[in-house]
PDB file of C-alpha atoms in Angstrom:
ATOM      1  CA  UNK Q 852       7.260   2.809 -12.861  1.00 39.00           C
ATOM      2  CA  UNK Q 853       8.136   6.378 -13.391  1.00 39.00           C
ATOM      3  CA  UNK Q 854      10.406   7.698 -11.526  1.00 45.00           C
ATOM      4  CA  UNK Q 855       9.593  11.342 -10.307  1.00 41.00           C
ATOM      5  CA  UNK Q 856      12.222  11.429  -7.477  1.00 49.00           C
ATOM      6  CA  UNK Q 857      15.367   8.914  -6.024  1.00 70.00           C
ATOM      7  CA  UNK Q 858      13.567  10.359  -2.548  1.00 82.00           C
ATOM      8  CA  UNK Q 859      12.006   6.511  -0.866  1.00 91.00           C
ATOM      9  CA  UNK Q 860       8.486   6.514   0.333  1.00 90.00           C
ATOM     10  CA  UNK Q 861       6.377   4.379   2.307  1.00 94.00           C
ATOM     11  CA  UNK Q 862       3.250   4.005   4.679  1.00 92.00           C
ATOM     12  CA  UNK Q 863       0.796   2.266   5.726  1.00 96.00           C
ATOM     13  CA  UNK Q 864      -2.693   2.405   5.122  1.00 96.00           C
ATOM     14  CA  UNK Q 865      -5.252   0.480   7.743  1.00 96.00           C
ATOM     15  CA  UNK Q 866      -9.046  -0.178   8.419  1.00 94.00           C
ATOM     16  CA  UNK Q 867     -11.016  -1.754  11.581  1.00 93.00           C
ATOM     17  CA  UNK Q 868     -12.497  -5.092  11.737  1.00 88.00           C
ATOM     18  CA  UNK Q 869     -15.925  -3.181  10.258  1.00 85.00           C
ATOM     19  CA  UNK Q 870     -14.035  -1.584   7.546  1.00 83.00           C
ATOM     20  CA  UNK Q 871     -15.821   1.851   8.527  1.00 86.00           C
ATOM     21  CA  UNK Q 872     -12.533   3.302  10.051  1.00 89.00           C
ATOM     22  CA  UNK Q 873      -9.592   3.166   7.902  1.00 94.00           C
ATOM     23  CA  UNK Q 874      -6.382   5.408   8.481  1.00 96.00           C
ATOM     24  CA  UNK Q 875      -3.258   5.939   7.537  1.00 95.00           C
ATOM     25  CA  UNK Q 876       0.107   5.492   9.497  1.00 94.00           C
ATOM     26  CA  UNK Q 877       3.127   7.565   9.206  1.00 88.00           C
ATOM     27  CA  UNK Q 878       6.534   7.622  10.805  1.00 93.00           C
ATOM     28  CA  UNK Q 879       9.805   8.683  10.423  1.00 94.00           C
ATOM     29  CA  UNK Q 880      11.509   5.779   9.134  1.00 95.00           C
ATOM     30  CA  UNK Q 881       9.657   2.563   8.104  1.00 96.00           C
ATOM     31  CA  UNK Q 882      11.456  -0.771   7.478  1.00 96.00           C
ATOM     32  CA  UNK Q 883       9.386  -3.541   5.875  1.00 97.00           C
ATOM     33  CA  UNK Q 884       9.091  -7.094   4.112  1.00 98.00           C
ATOM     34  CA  UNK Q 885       6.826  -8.777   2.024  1.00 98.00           C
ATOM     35  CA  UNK Q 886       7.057 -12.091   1.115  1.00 98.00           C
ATOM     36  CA  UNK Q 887       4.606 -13.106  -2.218  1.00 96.00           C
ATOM     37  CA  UNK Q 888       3.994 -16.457  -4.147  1.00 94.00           C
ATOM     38  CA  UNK Q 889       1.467 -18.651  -6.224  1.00 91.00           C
ATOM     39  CA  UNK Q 890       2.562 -21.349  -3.889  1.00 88.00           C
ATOM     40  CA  UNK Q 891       0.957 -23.120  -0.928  1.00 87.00           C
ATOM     41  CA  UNK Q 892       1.958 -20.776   2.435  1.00 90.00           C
ATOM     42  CA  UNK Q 893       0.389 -17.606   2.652  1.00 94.00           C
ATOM     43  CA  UNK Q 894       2.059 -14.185   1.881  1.00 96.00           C
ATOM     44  CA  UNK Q 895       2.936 -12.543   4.738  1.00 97.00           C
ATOM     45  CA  UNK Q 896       4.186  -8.678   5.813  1.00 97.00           C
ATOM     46  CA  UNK Q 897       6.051  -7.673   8.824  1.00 97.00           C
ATOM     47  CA  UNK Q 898       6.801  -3.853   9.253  1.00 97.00           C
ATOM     48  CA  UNK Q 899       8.801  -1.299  11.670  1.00 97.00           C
ATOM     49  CA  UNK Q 900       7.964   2.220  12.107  1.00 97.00           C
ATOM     50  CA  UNK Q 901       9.843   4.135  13.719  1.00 96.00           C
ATOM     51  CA  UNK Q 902       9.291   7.845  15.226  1.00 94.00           C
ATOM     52  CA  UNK Q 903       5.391   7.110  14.841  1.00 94.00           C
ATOM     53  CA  UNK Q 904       3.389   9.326  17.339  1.00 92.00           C
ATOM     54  CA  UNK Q 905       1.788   7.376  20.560  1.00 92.00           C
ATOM     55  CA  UNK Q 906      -1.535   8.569  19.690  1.00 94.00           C
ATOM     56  CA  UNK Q 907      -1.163   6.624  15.842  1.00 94.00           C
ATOM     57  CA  UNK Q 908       0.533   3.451  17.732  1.00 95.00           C
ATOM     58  CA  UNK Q 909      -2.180   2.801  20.270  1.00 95.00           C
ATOM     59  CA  UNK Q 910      -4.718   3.282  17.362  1.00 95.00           C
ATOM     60  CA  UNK Q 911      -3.308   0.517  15.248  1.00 96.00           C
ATOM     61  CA  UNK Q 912      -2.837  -1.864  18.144  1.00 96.00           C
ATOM     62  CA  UNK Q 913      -6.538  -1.729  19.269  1.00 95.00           C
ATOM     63  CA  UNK Q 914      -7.993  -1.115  15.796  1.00 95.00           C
ATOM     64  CA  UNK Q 915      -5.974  -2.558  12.545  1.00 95.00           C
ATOM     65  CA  UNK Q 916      -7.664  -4.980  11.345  1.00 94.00           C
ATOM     66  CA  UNK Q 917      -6.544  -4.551   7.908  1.00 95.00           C
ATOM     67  CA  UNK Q 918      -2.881  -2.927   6.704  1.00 96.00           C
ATOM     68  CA  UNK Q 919      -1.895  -2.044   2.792  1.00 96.00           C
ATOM     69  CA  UNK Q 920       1.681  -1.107   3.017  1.00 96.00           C
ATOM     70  CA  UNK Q 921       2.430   1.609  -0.129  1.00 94.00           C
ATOM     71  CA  UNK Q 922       6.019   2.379  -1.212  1.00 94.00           C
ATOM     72  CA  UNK Q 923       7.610   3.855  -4.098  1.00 88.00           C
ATOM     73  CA  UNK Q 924       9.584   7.060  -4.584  1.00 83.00           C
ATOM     74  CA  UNK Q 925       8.154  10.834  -3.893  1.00 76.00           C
ATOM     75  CA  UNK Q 926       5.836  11.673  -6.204  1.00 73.00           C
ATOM     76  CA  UNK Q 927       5.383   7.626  -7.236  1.00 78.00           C
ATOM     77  CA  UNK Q 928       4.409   4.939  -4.685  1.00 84.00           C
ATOM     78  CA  UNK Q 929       2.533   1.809  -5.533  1.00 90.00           C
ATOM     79  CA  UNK Q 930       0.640  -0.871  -3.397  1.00 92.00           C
ATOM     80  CA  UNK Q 931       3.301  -3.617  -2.136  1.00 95.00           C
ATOM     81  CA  UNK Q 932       1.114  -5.690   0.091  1.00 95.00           C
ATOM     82  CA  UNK Q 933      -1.940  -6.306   2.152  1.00 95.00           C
ATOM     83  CA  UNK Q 934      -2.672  -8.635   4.815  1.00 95.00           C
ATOM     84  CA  UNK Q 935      -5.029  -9.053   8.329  1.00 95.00           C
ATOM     85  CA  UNK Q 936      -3.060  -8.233  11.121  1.00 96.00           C
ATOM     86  CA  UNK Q 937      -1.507 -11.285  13.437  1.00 96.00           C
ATOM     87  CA  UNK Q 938       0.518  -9.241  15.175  1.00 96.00           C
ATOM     88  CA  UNK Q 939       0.916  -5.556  16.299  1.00 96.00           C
ATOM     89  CA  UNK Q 940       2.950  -4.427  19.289  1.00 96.00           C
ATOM     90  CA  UNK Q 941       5.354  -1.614  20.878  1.00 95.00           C
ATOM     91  CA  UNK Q 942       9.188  -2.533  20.816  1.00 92.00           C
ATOM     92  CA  UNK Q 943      12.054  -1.607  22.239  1.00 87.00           C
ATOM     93  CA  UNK Q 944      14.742  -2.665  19.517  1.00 80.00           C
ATOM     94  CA  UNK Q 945      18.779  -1.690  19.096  1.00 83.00           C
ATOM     95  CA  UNK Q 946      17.313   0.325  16.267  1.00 83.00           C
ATOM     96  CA  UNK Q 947      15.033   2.527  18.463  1.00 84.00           C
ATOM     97  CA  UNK Q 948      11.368   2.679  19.901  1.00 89.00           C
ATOM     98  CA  UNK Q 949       8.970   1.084  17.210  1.00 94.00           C
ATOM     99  CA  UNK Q 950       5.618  -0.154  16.118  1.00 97.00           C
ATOM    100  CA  UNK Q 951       6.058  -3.602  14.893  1.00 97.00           C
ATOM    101  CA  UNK Q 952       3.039  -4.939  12.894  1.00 98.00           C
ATOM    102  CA  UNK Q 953       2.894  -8.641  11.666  1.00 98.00           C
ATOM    103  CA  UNK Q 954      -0.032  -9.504   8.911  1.00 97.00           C
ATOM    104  CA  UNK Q 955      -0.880 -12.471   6.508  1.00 97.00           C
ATOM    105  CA  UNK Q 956      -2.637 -12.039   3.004  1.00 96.00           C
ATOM    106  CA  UNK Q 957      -6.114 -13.214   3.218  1.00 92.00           C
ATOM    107  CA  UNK Q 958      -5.818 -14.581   6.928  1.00 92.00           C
ATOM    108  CA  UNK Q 959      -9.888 -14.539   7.188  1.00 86.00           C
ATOM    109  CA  UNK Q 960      -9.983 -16.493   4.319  1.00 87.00           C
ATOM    110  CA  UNK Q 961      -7.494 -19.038   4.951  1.00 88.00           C
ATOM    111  CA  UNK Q 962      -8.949 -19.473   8.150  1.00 85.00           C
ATOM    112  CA  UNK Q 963     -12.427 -18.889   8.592  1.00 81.00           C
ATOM    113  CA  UNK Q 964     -14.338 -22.030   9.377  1.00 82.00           C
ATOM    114  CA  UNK Q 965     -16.872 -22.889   6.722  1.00 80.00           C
ATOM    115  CA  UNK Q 966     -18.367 -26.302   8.165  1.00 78.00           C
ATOM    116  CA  UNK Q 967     -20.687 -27.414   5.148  1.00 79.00           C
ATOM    117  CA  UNK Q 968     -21.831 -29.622   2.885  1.00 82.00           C
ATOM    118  CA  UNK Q 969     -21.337 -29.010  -0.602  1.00 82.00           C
ATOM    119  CA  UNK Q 970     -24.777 -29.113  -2.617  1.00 81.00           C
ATOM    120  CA  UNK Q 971     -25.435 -30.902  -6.366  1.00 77.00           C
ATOM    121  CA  UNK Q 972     -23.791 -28.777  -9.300  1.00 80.00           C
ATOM    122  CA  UNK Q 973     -21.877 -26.876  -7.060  1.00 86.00           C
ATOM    123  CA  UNK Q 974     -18.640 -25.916  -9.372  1.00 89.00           C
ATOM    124  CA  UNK Q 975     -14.963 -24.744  -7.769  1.00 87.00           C
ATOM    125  CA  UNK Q 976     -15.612 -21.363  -9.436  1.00 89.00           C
ATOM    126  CA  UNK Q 977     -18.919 -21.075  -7.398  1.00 89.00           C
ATOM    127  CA  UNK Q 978     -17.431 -22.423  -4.546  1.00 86.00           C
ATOM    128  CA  UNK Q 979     -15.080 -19.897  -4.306  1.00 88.00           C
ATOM    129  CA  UNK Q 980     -17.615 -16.949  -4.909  1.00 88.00           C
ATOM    130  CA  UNK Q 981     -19.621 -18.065  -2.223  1.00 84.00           C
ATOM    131  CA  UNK Q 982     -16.405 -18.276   0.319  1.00 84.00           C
ATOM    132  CA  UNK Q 983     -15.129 -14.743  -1.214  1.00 85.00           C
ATOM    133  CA  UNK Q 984     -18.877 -13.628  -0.371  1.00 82.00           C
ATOM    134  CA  UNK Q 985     -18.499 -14.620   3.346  1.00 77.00           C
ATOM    135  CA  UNK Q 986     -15.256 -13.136   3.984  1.00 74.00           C
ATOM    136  CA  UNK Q 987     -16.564  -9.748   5.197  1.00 72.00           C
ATOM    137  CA  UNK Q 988     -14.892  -7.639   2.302  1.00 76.00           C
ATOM    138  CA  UNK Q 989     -11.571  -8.959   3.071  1.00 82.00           C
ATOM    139  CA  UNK Q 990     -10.885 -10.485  -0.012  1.00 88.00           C
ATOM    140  CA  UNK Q 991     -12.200 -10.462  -3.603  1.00 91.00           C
ATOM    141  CA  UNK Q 992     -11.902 -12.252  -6.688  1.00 92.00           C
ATOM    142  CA  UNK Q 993      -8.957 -11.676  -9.220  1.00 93.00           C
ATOM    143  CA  UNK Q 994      -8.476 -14.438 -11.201  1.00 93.00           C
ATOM    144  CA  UNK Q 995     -10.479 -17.770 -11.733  1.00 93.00           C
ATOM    145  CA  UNK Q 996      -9.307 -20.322 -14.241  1.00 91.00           C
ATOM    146  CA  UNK Q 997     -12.270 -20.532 -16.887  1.00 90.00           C
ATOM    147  CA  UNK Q 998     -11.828 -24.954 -16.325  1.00 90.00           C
ATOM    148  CA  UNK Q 999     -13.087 -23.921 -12.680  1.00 88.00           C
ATOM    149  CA  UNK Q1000     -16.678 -23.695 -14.131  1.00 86.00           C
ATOM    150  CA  UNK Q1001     -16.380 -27.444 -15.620  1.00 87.00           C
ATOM    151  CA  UNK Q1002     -15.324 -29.256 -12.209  1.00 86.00           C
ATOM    152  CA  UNK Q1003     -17.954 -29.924  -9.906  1.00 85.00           C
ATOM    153  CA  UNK Q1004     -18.003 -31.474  -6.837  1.00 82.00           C
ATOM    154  CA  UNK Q1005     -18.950 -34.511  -5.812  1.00 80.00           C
ATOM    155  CA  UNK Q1006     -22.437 -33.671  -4.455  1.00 80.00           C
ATOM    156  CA  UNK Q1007     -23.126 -33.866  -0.554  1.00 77.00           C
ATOM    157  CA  UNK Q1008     -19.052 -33.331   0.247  1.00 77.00           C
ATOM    158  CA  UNK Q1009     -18.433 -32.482   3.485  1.00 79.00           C
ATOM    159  CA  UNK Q1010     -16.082 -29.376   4.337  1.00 82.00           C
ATOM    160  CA  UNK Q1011     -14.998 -29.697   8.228  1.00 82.00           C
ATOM    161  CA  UNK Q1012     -12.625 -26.799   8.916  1.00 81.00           C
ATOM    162  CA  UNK Q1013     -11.633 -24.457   6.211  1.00 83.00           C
ATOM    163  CA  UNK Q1014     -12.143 -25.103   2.670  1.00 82.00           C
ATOM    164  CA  UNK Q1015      -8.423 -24.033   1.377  1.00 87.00           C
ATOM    165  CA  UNK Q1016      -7.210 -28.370   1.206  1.00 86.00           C
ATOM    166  CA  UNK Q1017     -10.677 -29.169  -0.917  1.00 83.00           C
ATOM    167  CA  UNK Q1018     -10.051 -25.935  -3.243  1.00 87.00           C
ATOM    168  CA  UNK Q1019      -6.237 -26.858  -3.335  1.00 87.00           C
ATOM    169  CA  UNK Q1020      -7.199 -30.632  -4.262  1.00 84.00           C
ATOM    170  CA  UNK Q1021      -9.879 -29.617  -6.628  1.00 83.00           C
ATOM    171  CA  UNK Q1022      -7.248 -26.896  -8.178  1.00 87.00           C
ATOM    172  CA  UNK Q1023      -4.635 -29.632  -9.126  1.00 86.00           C
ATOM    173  CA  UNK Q1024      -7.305 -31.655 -11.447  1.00 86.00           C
ATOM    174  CA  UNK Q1025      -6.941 -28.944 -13.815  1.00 87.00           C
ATOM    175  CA  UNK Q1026      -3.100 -27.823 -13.245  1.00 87.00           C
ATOM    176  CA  UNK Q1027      -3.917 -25.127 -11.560  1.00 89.00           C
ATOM    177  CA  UNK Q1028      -1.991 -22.850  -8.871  1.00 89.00           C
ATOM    178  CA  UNK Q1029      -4.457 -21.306  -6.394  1.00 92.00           C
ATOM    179  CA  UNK Q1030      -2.901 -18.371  -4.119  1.00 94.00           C
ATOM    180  CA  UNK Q1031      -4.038 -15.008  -2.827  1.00 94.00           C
ATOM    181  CA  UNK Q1032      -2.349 -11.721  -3.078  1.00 95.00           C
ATOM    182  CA  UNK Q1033      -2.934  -8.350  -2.368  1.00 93.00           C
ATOM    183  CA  UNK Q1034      -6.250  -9.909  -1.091  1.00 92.00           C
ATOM    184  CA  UNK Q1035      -7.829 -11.207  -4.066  1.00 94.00           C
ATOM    185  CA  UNK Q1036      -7.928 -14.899  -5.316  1.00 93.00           C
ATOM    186  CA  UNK Q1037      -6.556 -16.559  -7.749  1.00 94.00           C
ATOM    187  CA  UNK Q1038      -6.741 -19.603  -9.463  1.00 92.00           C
ATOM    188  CA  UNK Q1039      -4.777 -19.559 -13.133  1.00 90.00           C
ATOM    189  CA  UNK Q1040      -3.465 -23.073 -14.754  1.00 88.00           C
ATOM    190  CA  UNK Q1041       0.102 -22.515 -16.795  1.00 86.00           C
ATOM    191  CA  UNK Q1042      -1.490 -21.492 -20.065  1.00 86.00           C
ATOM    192  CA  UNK Q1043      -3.382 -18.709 -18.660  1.00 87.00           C
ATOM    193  CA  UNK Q1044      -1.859 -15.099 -18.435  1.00 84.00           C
ATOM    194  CA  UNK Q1045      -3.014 -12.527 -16.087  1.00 86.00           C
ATOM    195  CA  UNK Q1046      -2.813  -8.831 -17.429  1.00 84.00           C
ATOM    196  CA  UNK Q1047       0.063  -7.697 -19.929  1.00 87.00           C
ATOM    197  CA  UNK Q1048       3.436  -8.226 -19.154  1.00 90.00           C
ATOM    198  CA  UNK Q1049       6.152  -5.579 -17.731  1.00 92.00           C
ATOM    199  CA  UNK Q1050       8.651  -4.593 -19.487  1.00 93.00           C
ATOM    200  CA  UNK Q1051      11.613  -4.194 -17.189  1.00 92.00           C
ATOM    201  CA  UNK Q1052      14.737  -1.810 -17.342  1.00 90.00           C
ATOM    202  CA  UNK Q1053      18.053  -2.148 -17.366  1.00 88.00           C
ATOM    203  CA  UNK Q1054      18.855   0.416 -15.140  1.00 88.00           C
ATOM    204  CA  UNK Q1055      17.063  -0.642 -12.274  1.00 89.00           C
ATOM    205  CA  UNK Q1056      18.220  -4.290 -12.031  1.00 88.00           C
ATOM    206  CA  UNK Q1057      21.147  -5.341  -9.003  1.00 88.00           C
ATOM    207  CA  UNK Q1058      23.192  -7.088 -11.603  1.00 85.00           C
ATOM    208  CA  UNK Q1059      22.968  -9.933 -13.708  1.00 87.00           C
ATOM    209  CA  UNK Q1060      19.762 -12.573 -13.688  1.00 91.00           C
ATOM    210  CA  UNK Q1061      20.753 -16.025 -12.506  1.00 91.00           C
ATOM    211  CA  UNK Q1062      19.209 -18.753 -14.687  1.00 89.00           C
ATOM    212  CA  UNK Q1063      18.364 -22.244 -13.110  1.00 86.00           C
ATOM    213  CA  UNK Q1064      17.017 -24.372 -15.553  1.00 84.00           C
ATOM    214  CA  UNK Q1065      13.621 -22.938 -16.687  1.00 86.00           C
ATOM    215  CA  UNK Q1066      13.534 -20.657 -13.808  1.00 89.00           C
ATOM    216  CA  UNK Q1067      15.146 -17.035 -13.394  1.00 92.00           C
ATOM    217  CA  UNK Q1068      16.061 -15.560 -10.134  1.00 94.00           C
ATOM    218  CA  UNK Q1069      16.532 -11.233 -10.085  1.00 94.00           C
ATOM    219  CA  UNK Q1070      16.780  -8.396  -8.273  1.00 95.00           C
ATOM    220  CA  UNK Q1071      14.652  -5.447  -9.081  1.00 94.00           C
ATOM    221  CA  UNK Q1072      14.007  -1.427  -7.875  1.00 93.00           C
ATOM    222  CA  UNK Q1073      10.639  -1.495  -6.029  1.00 93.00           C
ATOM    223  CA  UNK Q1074       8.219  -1.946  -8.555  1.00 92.00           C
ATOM    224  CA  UNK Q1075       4.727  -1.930  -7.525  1.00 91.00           C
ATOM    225  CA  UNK Q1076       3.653  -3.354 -10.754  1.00 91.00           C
ATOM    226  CA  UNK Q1077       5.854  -6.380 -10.533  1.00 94.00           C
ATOM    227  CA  UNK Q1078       3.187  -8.996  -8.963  1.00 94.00           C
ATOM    228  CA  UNK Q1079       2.673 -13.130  -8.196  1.00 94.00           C
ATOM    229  CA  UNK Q1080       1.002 -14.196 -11.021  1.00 92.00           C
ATOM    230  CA  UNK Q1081       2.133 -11.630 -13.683  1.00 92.00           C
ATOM    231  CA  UNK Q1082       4.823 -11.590 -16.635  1.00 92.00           C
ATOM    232  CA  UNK Q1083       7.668  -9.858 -17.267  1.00 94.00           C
ATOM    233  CA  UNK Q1084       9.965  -9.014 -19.629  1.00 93.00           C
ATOM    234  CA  UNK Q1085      13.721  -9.093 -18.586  1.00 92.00           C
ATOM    235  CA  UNK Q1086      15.675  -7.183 -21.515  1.00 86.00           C
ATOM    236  CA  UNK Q1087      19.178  -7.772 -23.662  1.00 77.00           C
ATOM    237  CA  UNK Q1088      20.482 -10.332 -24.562  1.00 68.00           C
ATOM    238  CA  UNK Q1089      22.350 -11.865 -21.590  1.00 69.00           C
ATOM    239  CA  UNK Q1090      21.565 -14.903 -19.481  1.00 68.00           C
ATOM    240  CA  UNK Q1091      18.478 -14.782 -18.461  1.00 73.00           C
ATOM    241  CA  UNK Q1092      16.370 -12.456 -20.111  1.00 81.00           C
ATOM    242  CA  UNK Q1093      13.433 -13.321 -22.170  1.00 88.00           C
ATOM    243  CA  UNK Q1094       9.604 -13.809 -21.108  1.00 91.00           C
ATOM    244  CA  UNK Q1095       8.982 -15.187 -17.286  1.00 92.00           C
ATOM    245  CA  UNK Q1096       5.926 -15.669 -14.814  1.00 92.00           C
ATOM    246  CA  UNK Q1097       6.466 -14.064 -11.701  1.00 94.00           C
ATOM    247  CA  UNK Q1098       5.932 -17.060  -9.048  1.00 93.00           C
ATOM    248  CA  UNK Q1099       7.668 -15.442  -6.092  1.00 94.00           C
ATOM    249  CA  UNK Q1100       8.925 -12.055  -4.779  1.00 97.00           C
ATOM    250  CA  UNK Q1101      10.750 -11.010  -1.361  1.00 98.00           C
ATOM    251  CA  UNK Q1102      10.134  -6.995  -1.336  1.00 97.00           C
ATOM    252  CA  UNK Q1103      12.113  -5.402   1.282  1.00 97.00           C
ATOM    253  CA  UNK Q1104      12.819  -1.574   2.037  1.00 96.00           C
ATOM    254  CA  UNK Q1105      13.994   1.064   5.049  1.00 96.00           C
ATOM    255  CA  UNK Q1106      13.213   4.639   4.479  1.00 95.00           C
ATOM    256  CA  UNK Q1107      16.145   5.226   6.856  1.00 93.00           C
ATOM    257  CA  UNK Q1108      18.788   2.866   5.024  1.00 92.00           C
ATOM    258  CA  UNK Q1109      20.059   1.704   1.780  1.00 93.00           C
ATOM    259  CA  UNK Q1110      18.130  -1.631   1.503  1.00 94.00           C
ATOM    260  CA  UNK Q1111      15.278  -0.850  -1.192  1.00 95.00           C
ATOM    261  CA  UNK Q1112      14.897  -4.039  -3.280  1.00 95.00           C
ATOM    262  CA  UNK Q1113      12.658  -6.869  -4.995  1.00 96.00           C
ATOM    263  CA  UNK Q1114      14.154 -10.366  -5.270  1.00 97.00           C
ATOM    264  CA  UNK Q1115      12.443 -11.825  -8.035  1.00 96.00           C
ATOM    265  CA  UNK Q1116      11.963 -15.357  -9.240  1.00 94.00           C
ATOM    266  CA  UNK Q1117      10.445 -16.066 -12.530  1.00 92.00           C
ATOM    267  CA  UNK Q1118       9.424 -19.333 -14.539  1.00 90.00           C
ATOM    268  CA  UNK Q1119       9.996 -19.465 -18.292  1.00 89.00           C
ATOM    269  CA  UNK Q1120       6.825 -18.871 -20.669  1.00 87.00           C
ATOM    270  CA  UNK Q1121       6.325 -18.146 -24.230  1.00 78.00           C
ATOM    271  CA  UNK Q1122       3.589 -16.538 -26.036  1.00 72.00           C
ATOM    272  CA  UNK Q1123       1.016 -19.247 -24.958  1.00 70.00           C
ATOM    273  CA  UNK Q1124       1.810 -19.315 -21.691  1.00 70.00           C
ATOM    274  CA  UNK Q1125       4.491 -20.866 -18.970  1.00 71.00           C
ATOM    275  CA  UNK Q1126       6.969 -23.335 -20.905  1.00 66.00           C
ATOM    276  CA  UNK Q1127       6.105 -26.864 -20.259  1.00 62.00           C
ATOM    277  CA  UNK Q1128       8.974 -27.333 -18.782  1.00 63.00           C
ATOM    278  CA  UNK Q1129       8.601 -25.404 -15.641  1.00 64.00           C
ATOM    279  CA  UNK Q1130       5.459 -26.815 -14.769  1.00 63.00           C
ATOM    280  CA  UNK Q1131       7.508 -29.481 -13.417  1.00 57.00           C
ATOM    281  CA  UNK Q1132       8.628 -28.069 -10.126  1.00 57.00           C
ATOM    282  CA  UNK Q1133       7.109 -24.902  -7.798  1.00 52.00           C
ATOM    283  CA  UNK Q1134       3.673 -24.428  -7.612  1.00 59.00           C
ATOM    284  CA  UNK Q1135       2.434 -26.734 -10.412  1.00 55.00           C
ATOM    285  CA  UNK Q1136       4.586 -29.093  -8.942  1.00 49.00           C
TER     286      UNK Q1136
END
């Protein structure tokens, strides 16, 4: 990230269930939280704003189906999160009038009946193309493990409900984590990388990494290039740095006060991918 200015941004961006209708939300201070990971509960986003007009409230209460919240610094501001809305509501708080929305990554897909049988040579990959395809543009492909394409299902297997516990169970033959975030989905096994890795700065880390075994835990500036699934780089040559995949991040931030942080955790890799040794706990668990 560049920084252009120490001056914190953030809004939020939203579209209707039809996805013909999207607008933006601003207000004059706007608290939030985003909670990411490769693991097994779904990333969710809660956010406050605060001075927001009545007009822009009542809009996103009858109409959000959708919400991207942005953040960053003036003249710099990165996507943080996405997620359907669960929640979104007027409140009366000890902080002042607000608009709280509540949303989880990938809700539709997570929970969208399916109700199916699954047909001969159907592979995981395809299977999740064809879910992807029926999720009304909420969701997308980012990342599917290549070993998808070689396990098929058993032909004639029923899916009652959802599909996520068959994907999960068919994910695990090959090692592999599968998670959504930012509304695409993912499924990458430990010797996989996704994109390059990001070098991080000294100067915008809270203090020093703490190391637990294989695992890193760190706090960071708000980085919208810091993401689930990713690499990084933490630099010198203190405890902790070296080569990590991202599994989890806790991004919080007020426009209005001082709290304007990611909490990082990272699992060791090398050059060929995550360290065998952290594939023995987290999401590869």
């Amino acid at each position: 990230m560049i920084r252009v200015s120490n001056v914190k941004v953030a809004y939020v961006d939203c579209i209707d269930e039809g996805r013909k209708d999207p607008f933006r939300l601003h207000a004059e201070r706007v608290k939030f939280k985003v909670v990411s990971s490769m693991g097994q509960t779904p990333n969710t986003l809660s956010v406050s704003l605060y001075g927001i007009s009545e007009q822009d409230a009542g809009k996103a209460i009858s109409k959000a189906h959708t919400i991207s919240i942005i953040a960053g610094s003036e003249g710099y501001s990165g996507f943080i999160g996405s997620g359907q809305v669960v929640m979104a509501r007027n409140v009366d708080s000890p902080e002042g009038y607000a608009l709280n929305i509540t949303a989880i990554d990938g809700d539709d897909f997570y929970s969208k009946p399916v109700n199916r049988s699954i047909s001969g040579g159907t592979s995981l990959k395809t299977l999740v193309e064809e879910l992807v395809g029926l999720s009304s543009g909420t969701v997308g492909v980012g990342q599917i493990s290549k070993r998808a394409s070689g396990i098929v299902l058993p032909r004639g297997q029923a899916i009652i409900g959802t599909a996520i516990p068959v994907i999960r169970s068919v994910a695990k033959q090959i090692n592999a984590a599968f998670y959504i975030n930012q509304g695409l989905v993912y499924i990458v096994c430990p010797d996989e990388m996704i994109g390059n890795p990001v070098i991080l700065k000294e100067e915008d880390m809270a203090g020093i990494p703490t190391k637990d075994g294989y695992y890193v835990v760190f706090e960071y500036d708000i980085n919208s290039g810091i993401r689930v699934g990713n690499s990084v780089v933490i630099p010198g040559g203190d405890t902790g740095s070296g080569l990590y995949r991202v599994v989890r991040i806790v991004t919080e931030g007020d426009t209005g006060g001082p709290l304007w942080k990611m909490t990082v955790e990272g699992a060791e890799q090398n050059e060929s991918g995550l360290a065998q040794e952290a594939v023995t706990r987290n999401v590869w668990r």
